[in-house]
Coordinates of C-alpha atoms in Angstrom, one line a residue:
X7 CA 119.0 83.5 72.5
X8 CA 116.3 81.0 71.4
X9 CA 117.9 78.1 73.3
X10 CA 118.4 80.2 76.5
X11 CA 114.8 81.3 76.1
X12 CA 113.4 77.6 75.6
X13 CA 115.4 76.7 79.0
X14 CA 114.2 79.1 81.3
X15 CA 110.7 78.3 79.9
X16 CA 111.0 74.9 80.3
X17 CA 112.4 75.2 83.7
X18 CA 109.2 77.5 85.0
X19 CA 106.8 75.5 83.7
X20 CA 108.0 72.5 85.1
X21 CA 108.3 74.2 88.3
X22 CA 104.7 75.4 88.2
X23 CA 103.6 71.7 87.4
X24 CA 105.8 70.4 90.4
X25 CA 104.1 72.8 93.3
X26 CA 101.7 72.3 95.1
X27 CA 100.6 75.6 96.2
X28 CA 100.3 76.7 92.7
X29 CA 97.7 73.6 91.8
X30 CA 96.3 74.8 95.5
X31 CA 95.6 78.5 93.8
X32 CA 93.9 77.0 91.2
X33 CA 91.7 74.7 92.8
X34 CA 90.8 77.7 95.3
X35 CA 89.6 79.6 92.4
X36 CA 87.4 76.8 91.3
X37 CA 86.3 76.8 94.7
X38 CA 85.2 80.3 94.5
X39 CA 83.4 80.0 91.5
X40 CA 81.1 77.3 92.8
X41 CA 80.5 79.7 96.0
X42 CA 79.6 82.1 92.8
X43 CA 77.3 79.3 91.3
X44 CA 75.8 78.0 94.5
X45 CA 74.8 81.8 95.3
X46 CA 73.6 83.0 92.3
X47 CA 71.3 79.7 91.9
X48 CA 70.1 80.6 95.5
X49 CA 69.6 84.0 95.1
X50 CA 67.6 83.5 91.5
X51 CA 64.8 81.9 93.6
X52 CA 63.8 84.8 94.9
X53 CA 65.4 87.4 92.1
X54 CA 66.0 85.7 88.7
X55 CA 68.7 86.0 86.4
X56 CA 70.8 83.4 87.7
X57 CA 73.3 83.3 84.4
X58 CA 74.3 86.8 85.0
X59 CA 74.5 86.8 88.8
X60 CA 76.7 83.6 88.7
X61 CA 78.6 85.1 85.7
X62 CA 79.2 88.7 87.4
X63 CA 80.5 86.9 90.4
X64 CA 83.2 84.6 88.2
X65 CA 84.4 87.6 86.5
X66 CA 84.9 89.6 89.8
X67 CA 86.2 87.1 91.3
X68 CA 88.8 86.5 88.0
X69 CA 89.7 90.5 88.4
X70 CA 90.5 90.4 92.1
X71 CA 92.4 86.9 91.5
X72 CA 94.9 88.4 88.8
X73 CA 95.4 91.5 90.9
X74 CA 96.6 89.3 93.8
X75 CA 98.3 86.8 91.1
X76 CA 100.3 89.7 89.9
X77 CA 101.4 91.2 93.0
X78 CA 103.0 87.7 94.0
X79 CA 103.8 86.7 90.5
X80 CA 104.9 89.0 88.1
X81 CA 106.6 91.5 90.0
X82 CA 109.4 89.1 91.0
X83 CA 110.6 87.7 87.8
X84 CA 113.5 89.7 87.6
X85 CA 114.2 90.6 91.3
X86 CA 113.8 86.7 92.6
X87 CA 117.2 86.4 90.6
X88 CA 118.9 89.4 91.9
X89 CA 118.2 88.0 95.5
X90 CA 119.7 85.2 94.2
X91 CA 122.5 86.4 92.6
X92 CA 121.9 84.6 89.6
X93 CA 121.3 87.1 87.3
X94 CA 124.6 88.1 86.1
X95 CA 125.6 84.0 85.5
X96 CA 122.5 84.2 83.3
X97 CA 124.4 87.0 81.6
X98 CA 127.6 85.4 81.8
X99 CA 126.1 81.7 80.3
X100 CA 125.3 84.0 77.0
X101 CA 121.4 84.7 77.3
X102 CA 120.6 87.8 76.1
X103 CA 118.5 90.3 78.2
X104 CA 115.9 90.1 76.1
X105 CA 116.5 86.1 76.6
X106 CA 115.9 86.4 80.4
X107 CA 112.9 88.7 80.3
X108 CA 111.2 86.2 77.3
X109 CA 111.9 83.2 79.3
X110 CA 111.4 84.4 82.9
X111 CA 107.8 85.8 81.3
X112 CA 106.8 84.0 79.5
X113 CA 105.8 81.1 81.8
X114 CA 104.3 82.7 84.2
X115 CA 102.2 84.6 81.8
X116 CA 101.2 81.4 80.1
X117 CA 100.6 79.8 83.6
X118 CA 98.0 82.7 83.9
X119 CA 96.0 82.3 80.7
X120 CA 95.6 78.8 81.3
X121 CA 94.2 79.8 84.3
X122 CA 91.8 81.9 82.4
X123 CA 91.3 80.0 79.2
X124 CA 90.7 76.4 81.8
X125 CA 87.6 78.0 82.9
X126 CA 85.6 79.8 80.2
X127 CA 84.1 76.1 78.8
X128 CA 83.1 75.8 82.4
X129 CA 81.5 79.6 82.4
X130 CA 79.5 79.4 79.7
X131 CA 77.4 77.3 81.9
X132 CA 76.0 80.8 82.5
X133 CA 74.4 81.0 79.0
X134 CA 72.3 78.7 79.8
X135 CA 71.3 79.5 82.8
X136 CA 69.7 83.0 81.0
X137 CA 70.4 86.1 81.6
X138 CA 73.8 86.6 79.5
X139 CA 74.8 86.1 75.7
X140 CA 77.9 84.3 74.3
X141 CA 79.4 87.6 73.2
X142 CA 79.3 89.2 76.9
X143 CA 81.3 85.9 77.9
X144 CA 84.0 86.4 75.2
X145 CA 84.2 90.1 75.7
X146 CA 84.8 90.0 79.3
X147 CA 87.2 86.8 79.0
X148 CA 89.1 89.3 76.3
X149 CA 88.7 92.0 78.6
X150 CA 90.7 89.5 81.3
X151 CA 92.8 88.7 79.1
X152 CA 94.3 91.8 78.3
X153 CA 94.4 93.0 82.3
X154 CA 96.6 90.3 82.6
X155 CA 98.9 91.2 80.0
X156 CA 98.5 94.5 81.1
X157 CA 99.8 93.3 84.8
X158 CA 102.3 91.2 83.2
X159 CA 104.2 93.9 81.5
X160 CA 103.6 96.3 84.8
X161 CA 105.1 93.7 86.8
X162 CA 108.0 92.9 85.1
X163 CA 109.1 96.8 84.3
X164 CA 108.8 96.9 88.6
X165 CA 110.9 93.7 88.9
X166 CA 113.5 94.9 86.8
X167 CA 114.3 98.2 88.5
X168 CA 113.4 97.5 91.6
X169 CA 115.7 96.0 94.4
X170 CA 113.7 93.8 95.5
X171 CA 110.9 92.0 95.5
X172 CA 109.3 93.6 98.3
X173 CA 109.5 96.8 96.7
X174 CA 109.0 95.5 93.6
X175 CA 105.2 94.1 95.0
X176 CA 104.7 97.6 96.5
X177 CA 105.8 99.4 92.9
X178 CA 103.1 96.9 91.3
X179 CA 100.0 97.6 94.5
X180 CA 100.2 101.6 93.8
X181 CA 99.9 101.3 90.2
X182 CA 97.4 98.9 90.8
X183 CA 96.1 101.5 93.0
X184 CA 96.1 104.1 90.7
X185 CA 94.8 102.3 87.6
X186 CA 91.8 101.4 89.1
X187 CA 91.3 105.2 91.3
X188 CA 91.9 107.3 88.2
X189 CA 89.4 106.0 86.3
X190 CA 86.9 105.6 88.8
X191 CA 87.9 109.6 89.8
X192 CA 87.4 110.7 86.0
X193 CA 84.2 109.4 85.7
X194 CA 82.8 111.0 88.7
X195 CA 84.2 113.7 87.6
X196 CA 82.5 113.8 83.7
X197 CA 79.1 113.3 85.6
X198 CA 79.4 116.1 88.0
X199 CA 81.0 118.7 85.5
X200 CA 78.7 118.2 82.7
X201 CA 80.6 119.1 80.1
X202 CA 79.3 118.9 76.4
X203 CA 81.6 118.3 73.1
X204 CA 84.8 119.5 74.8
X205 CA 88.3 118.3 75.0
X206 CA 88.0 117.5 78.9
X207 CA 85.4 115.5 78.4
X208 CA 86.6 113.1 75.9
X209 CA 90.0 112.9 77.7
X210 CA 87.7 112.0 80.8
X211 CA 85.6 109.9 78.9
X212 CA 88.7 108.1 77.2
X213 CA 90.4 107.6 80.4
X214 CA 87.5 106.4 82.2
X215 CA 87.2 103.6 79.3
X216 CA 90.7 102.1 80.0
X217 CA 89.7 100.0 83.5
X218 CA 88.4 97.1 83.4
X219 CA 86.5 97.2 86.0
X220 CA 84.2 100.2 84.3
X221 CA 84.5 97.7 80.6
X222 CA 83.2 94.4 82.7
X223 CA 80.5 96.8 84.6
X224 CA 79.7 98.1 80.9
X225 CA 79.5 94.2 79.6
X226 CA 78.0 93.1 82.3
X227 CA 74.8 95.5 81.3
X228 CA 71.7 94.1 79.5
X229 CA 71.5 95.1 75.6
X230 CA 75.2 95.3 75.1
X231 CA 76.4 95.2 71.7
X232 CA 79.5 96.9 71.1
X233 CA 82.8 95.2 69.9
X234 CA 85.0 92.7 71.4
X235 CA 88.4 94.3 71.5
X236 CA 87.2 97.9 73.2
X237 CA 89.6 100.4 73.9
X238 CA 90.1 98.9 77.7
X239 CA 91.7 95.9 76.1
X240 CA 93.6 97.8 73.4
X241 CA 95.4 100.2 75.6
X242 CA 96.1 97.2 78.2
X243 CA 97.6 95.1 75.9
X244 CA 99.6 98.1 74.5
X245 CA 100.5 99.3 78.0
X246 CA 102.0 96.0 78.7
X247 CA 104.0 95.7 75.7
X248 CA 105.5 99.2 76.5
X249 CA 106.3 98.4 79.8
X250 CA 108.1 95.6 78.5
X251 CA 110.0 97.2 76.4
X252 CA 111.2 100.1 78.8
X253 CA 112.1 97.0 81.2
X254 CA 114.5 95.8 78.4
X255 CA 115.9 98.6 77.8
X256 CA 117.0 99.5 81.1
X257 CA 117.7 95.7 81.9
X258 CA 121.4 96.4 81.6
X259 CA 121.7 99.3 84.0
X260 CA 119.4 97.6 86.6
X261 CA 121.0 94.0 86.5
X262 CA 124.4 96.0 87.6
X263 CA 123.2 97.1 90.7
X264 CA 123.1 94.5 93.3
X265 CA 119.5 93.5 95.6
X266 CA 119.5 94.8 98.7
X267 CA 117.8 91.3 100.1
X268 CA 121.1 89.6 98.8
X269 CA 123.2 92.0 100.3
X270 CA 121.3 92.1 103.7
X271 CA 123.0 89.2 105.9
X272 CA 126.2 91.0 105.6
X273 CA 125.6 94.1 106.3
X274 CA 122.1 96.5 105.9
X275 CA 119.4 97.1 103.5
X276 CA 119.5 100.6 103.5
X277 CA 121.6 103.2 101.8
X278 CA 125.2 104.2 102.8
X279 CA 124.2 107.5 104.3
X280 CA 121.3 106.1 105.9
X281 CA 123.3 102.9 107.5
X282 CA 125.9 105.5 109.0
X283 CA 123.8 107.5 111.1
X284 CA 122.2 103.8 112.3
X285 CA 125.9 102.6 113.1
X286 CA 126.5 105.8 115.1
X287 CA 123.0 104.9 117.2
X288 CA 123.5 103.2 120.7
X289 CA 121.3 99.8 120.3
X290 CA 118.3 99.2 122.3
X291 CA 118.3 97.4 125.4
X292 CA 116.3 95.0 123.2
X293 CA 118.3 94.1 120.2
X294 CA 116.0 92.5 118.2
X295 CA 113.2 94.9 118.6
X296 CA 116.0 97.5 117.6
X297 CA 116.9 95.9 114.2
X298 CA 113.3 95.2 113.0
X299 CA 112.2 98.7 113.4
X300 CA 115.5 100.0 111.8
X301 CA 115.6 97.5 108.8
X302 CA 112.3 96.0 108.1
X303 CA 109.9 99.2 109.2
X304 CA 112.6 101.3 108.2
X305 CA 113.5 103.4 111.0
X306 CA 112.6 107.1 111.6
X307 CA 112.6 107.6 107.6
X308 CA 109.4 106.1 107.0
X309 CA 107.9 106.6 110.2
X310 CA 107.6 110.4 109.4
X311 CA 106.5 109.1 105.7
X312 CA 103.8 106.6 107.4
X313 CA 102.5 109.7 109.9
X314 CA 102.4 112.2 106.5
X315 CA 100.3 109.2 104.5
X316 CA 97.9 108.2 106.8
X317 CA 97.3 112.3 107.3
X318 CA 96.5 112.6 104.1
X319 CA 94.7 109.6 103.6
X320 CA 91.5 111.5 105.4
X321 CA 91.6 114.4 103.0
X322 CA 91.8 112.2 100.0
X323 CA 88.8 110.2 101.4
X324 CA 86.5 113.4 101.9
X325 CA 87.1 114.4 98.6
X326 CA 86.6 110.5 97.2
X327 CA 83.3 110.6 99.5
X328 CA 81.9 113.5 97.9
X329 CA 82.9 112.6 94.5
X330 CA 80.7 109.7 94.8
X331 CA 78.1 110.7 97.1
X332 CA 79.0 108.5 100.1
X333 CA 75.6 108.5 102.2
X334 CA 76.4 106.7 105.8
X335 CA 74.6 107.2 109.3
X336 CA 75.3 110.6 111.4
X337 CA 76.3 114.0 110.0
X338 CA 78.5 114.8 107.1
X339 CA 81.9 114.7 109.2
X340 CA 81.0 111.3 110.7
X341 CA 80.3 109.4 107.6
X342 CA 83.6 111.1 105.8
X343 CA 85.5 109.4 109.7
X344 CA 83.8 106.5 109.5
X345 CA 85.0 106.2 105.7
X346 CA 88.4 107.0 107.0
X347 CA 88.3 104.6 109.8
X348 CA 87.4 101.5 107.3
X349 CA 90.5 102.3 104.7
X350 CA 93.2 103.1 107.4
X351 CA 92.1 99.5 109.2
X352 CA 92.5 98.1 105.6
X353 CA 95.9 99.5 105.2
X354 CA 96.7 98.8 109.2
X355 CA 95.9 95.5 108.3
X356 CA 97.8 95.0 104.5
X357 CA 101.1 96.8 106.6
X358 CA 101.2 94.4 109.4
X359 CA 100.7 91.3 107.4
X360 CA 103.7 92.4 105.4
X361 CA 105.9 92.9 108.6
X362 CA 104.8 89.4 109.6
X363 CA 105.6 87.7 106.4
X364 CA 108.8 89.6 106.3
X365 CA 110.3 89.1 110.0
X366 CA 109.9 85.3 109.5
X367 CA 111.1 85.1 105.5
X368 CA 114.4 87.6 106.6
X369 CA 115.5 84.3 109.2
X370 CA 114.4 81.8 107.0
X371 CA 116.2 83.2 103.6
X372 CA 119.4 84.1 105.6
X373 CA 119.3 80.8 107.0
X374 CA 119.5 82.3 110.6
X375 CA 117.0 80.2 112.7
X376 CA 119.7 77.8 114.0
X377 CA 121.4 80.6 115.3
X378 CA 119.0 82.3 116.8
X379 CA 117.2 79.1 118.6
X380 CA 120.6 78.6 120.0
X381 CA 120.2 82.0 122.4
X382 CA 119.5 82.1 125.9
X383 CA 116.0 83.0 125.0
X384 CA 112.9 81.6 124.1
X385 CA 112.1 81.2 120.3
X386 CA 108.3 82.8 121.5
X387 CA 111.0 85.5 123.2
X388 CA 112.7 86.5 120.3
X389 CA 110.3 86.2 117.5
X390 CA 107.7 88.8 119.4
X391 CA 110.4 91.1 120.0
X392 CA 111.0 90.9 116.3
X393 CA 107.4 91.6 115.8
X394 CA 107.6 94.8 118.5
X395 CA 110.1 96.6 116.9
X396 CA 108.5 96.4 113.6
X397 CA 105.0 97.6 114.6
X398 CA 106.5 100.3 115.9
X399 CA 107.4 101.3 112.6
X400 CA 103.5 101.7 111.9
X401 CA 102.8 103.5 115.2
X402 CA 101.9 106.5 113.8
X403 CA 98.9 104.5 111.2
X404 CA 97.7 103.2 114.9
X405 CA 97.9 106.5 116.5
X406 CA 95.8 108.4 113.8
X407 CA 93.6 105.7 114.2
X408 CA 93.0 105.8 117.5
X409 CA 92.2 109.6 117.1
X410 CA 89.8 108.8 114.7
X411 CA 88.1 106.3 116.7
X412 CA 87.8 109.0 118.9
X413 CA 86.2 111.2 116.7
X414 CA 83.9 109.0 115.2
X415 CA 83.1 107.0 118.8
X416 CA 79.4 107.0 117.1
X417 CA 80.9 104.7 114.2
X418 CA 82.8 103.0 116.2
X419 CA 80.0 102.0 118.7
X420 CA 77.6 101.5 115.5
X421 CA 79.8 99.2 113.7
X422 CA 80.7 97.1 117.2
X423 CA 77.0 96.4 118.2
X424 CA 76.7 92.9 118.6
X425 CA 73.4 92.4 116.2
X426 CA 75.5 94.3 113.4
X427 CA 78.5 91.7 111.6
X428 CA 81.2 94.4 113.0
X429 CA 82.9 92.2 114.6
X430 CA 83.0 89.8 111.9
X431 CA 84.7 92.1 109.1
X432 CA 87.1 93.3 111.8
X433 CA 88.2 89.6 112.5
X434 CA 88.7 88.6 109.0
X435 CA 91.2 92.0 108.6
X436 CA 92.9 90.6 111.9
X437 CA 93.0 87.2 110.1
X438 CA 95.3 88.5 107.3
X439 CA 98.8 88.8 109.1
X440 CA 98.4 85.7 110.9
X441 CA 97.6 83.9 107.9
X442 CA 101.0 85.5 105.7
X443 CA 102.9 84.6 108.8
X444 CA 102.2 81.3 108.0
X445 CA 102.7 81.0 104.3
X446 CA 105.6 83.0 105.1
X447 CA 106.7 79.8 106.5
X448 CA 106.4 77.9 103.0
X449 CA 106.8 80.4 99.9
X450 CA 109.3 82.9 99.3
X451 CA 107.3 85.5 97.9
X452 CA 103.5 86.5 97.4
X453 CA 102.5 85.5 101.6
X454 CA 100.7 88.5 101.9
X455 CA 98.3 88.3 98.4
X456 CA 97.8 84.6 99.3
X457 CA 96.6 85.7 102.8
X458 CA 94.5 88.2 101.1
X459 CA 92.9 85.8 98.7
X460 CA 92.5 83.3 101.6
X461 CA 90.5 85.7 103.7
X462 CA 88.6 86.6 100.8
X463 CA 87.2 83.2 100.1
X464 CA 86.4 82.4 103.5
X465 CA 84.6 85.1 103.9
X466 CA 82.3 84.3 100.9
X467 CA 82.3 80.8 102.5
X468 CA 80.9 81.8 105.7
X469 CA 78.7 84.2 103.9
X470 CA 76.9 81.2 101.7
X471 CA 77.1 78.8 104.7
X472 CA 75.7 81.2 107.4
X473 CA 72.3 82.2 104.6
X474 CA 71.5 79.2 103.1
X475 CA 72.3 76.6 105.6
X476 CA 71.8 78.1 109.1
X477 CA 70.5 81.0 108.3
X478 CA 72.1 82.9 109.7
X479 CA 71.6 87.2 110.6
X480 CA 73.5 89.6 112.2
X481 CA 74.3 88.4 115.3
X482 CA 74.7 85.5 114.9
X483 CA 77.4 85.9 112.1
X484 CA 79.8 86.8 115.3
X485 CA 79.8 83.7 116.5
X486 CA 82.0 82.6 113.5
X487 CA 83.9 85.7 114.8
X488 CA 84.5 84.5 117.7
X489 CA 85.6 81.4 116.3
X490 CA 88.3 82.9 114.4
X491 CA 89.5 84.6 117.2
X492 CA 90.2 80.9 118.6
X493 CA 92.0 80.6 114.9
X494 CA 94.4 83.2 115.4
X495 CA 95.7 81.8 118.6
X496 CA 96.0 78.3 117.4
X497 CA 98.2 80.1 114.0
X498 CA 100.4 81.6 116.8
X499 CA 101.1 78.6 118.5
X500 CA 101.4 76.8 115.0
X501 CA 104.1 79.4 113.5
X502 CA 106.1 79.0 116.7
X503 CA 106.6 75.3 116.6
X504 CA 107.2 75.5 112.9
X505 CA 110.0 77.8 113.2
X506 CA 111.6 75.2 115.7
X507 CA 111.2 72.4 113.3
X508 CA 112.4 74.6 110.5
X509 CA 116.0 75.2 112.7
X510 CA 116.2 71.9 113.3
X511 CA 116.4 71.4 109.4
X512 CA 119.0 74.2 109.1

């Protein structure tokens, strides 16, 4: 078992040391963390404090970096093999399972606390700045360090049972989802109800103590004293190890059933019932619009689920609204739209980029370019009709959203004006699926975190260029809007002459 586990390690870290988009990653994050340095200094001319505004910023920036890291990371260390149909000669060569999930893991996961250990020398520049202590630097490095683990173990328990990496990432974005809401939701709800010495409000309490968002915000607070290995980073670490586990356990029964990406260039990706009832269907005049909305956005199946998620979206942001005492321009139903409006663009936004990634990585995996440059049609043709049928798949997100702009046409008008930056956070979301079409281009999997980390950082860049250099306000911030507007066009006439060149390889 040892010398299977010592190969596969080998083999990822030498992988990680020979690509270039992972030493890209890491010098992005250093990146961001000067952004982080460069605006805290700026900001402590007029506020103070600049240690703990440049450290708050590094850690926040760590949190949101190993979220997206994970997503693209851990949660295909398993399934990348099933796609390849390597898993079972991994089985058949003698390594254990336990072998495969050691080696496979345990790479990555030391590829991700070097990324956090590399840069703590460099943070405790904020100790000497003033404003935070050498212990609040360990703690939230600790804290970090046991998110991670914490991700690690999620992702690889969604890697093993899922099908795919796809659904492996999605399996790894709602627990994300839901270990960061639930804790938030508990203690909202232990300030509201009040309660004194009881058993709800300790498990509230206790519950609400597990994020690491609430320990870093509790760290982050002047006067802090308590220990370094809180309950956050106790219970992550544990729920990691435990996730582990249950992956190795049912390693045997998942292995044995075959990827559905694997299995997709000869027939469908969908279950037997399922791909029966679309065999009986007469195909569209337009067959590639057809087969997109049928096998990427997954046909009438989860269009009803899509219309029934976005409807309940709105009642889950009232109540999320309330809970926190969402204040916003306009009456009490217009703020709760307007609310609405911002998380359904988010999720509009997050949905198409991962149609874009996946209608270019589907041709490019299955080695189908060639063929499909070879038709009577233009590769600008083909590749939008690709694009149609899977955006109908997400009609109904559109349509709700279009009834809400109706609703909220106050909102709408108030966040469009052009002396308000609008514009400029609705560009950036537009930003995201042409930017995961394109690194759809290059990596196999993680496009769409990569996009989302991209966008992230150059909005902070604009941010710091647009106050301290021009000085920029308002308005004038929709200028870079515009500018980006100009980059989205140039990224669809960039993504079709890479797919030509990429055929021409084939």
């Amino acid at each position: 078992m040892f010398t299977g586990v010592t190969a596969l390690l080998a083999r990822s870290l030498r992988s990680d040391a020979r690509s270039l988009l992972n030493h890209t990653s890491r010098v992005g994050l250093m990146v961001a963390i000067y952004i982080a340095l460069v605006c805290s200094l700026q900001v402590a001319i007029r506020f103070g404090a600049p240690g703990m505004r440049f450290f708050k910023a590094s850690v926040y920036l760590n949190v949101i970096f190993m979220s997206l890291l994970g997503i693209g990371f851990f949660s295909t260390t398993i399934s990348e093999e099933k796609e390849e149909e390597t898993l079972g000669l991994m089985t058949m060569a003698g390594i254990s399972p336990l072998g495969i999930l050691l080696g496979k893991l345990g790479g990555r996961l030391v590829q991700a606390m070097l990324l956090i250990l590399v840069q703590y020398p460099f943070t405790l520049l904020a100790v000497t700045m003033g404003g935070v202590t050498h212990s609040q630097v360990q703690a939230a490095y600790i804290s970090l360090i046991g998110f991670t683990l914490l991700i690690a173990g999620v992702g690889v328990l969604c890697s093993t049972l899922a099908s795919s990496s796809r659904a492996a990432g999605t399996s790894l974005v709602v627990v994300l989802g839901l270990y960061v809401i639930i804790p938030f939701v508990c203690q909202a709800l232990l300030g509201r109800i009040g309660l004194q010495r009881s058993i709800y409000a300790f498990v509230l309490q206790k519950t609400a103590m597990m994020s690491v968002f609430l320990q870093i915000e509790g760290i982050l607070t002047s006067g802090w004293a308590d220990s370094l290995w809180s309950l956050q980073v106790i219970t992550n670490a544990l729920a990691g190890l435990v996730c582990f586990l249950i992956a190795w356990g049912c390693f045997g029964v998942a292995s044995m059933s075959s990827s559905r990406e694997a299995s997709s260039t000869s027939n469908a990706r969908v279950g037997t019932g399922n791909r029966r009832s679309i065999e009986l269907r007469r195909v569209w005049g337009n067959p590639f619009m057809w087969k997109e909305y049928h096998f990427v956005a997954g046909g009438q199946r989860m269009w009803y689920l899509r219309l029934v998620a976005y409807a309940v979206l709105f009642p889950v942001t009232w109540v999320a609204c309330s809970l926190w005492g969402f204040r916003g321009w306009g009456s009490d139903f217009t703020q709760r739209i307007g609310a609405y409006l911002f998380f359904s663009l988010c999720a509009l936004s997050w949905e198409a980029s991962l149609i874009a990634a996946r209608c270019l990585q589907d041709e490019i995996r299955g080695q189908t370019l060639a063929s499909l440059v070879m038709l009577p049609q233009s590769t600008t043709q083909i590749f939008y009709s690709k694009l149609c049928g899977a955006l109908l798949g997400i009609l109904p997100g559109i349509a709700l959203f279009l009834i809400a702009c109706f609703l909220g046409f106050e909102n709408v008008s108030g966040f469009l004006r052009p002396r308000d930056p609008g514009l400029f956070i609705l560009v950036h979301l537009l930003l995201v699926p042409h930017l995961s079409a394109v690194y759809a281009l290059w990596v196999r999997w993680g496009a769409v975190p990569l996009a989302i980390g991209t966008m992230v950082g150059l909005f902070a860049i604009w941010i710091v260029i647009g106050e301290m250099v021009f000085r920029f306000r308002d308005a004038q911030f929709n200028l870079i809007a515009v500018f980006l507007v100009f980059v989205c066009v140039g990224l669809h006439i960039f993504v079709n002459s890479q797919i030509r060149l990429i055929a021409q390889r084939e």
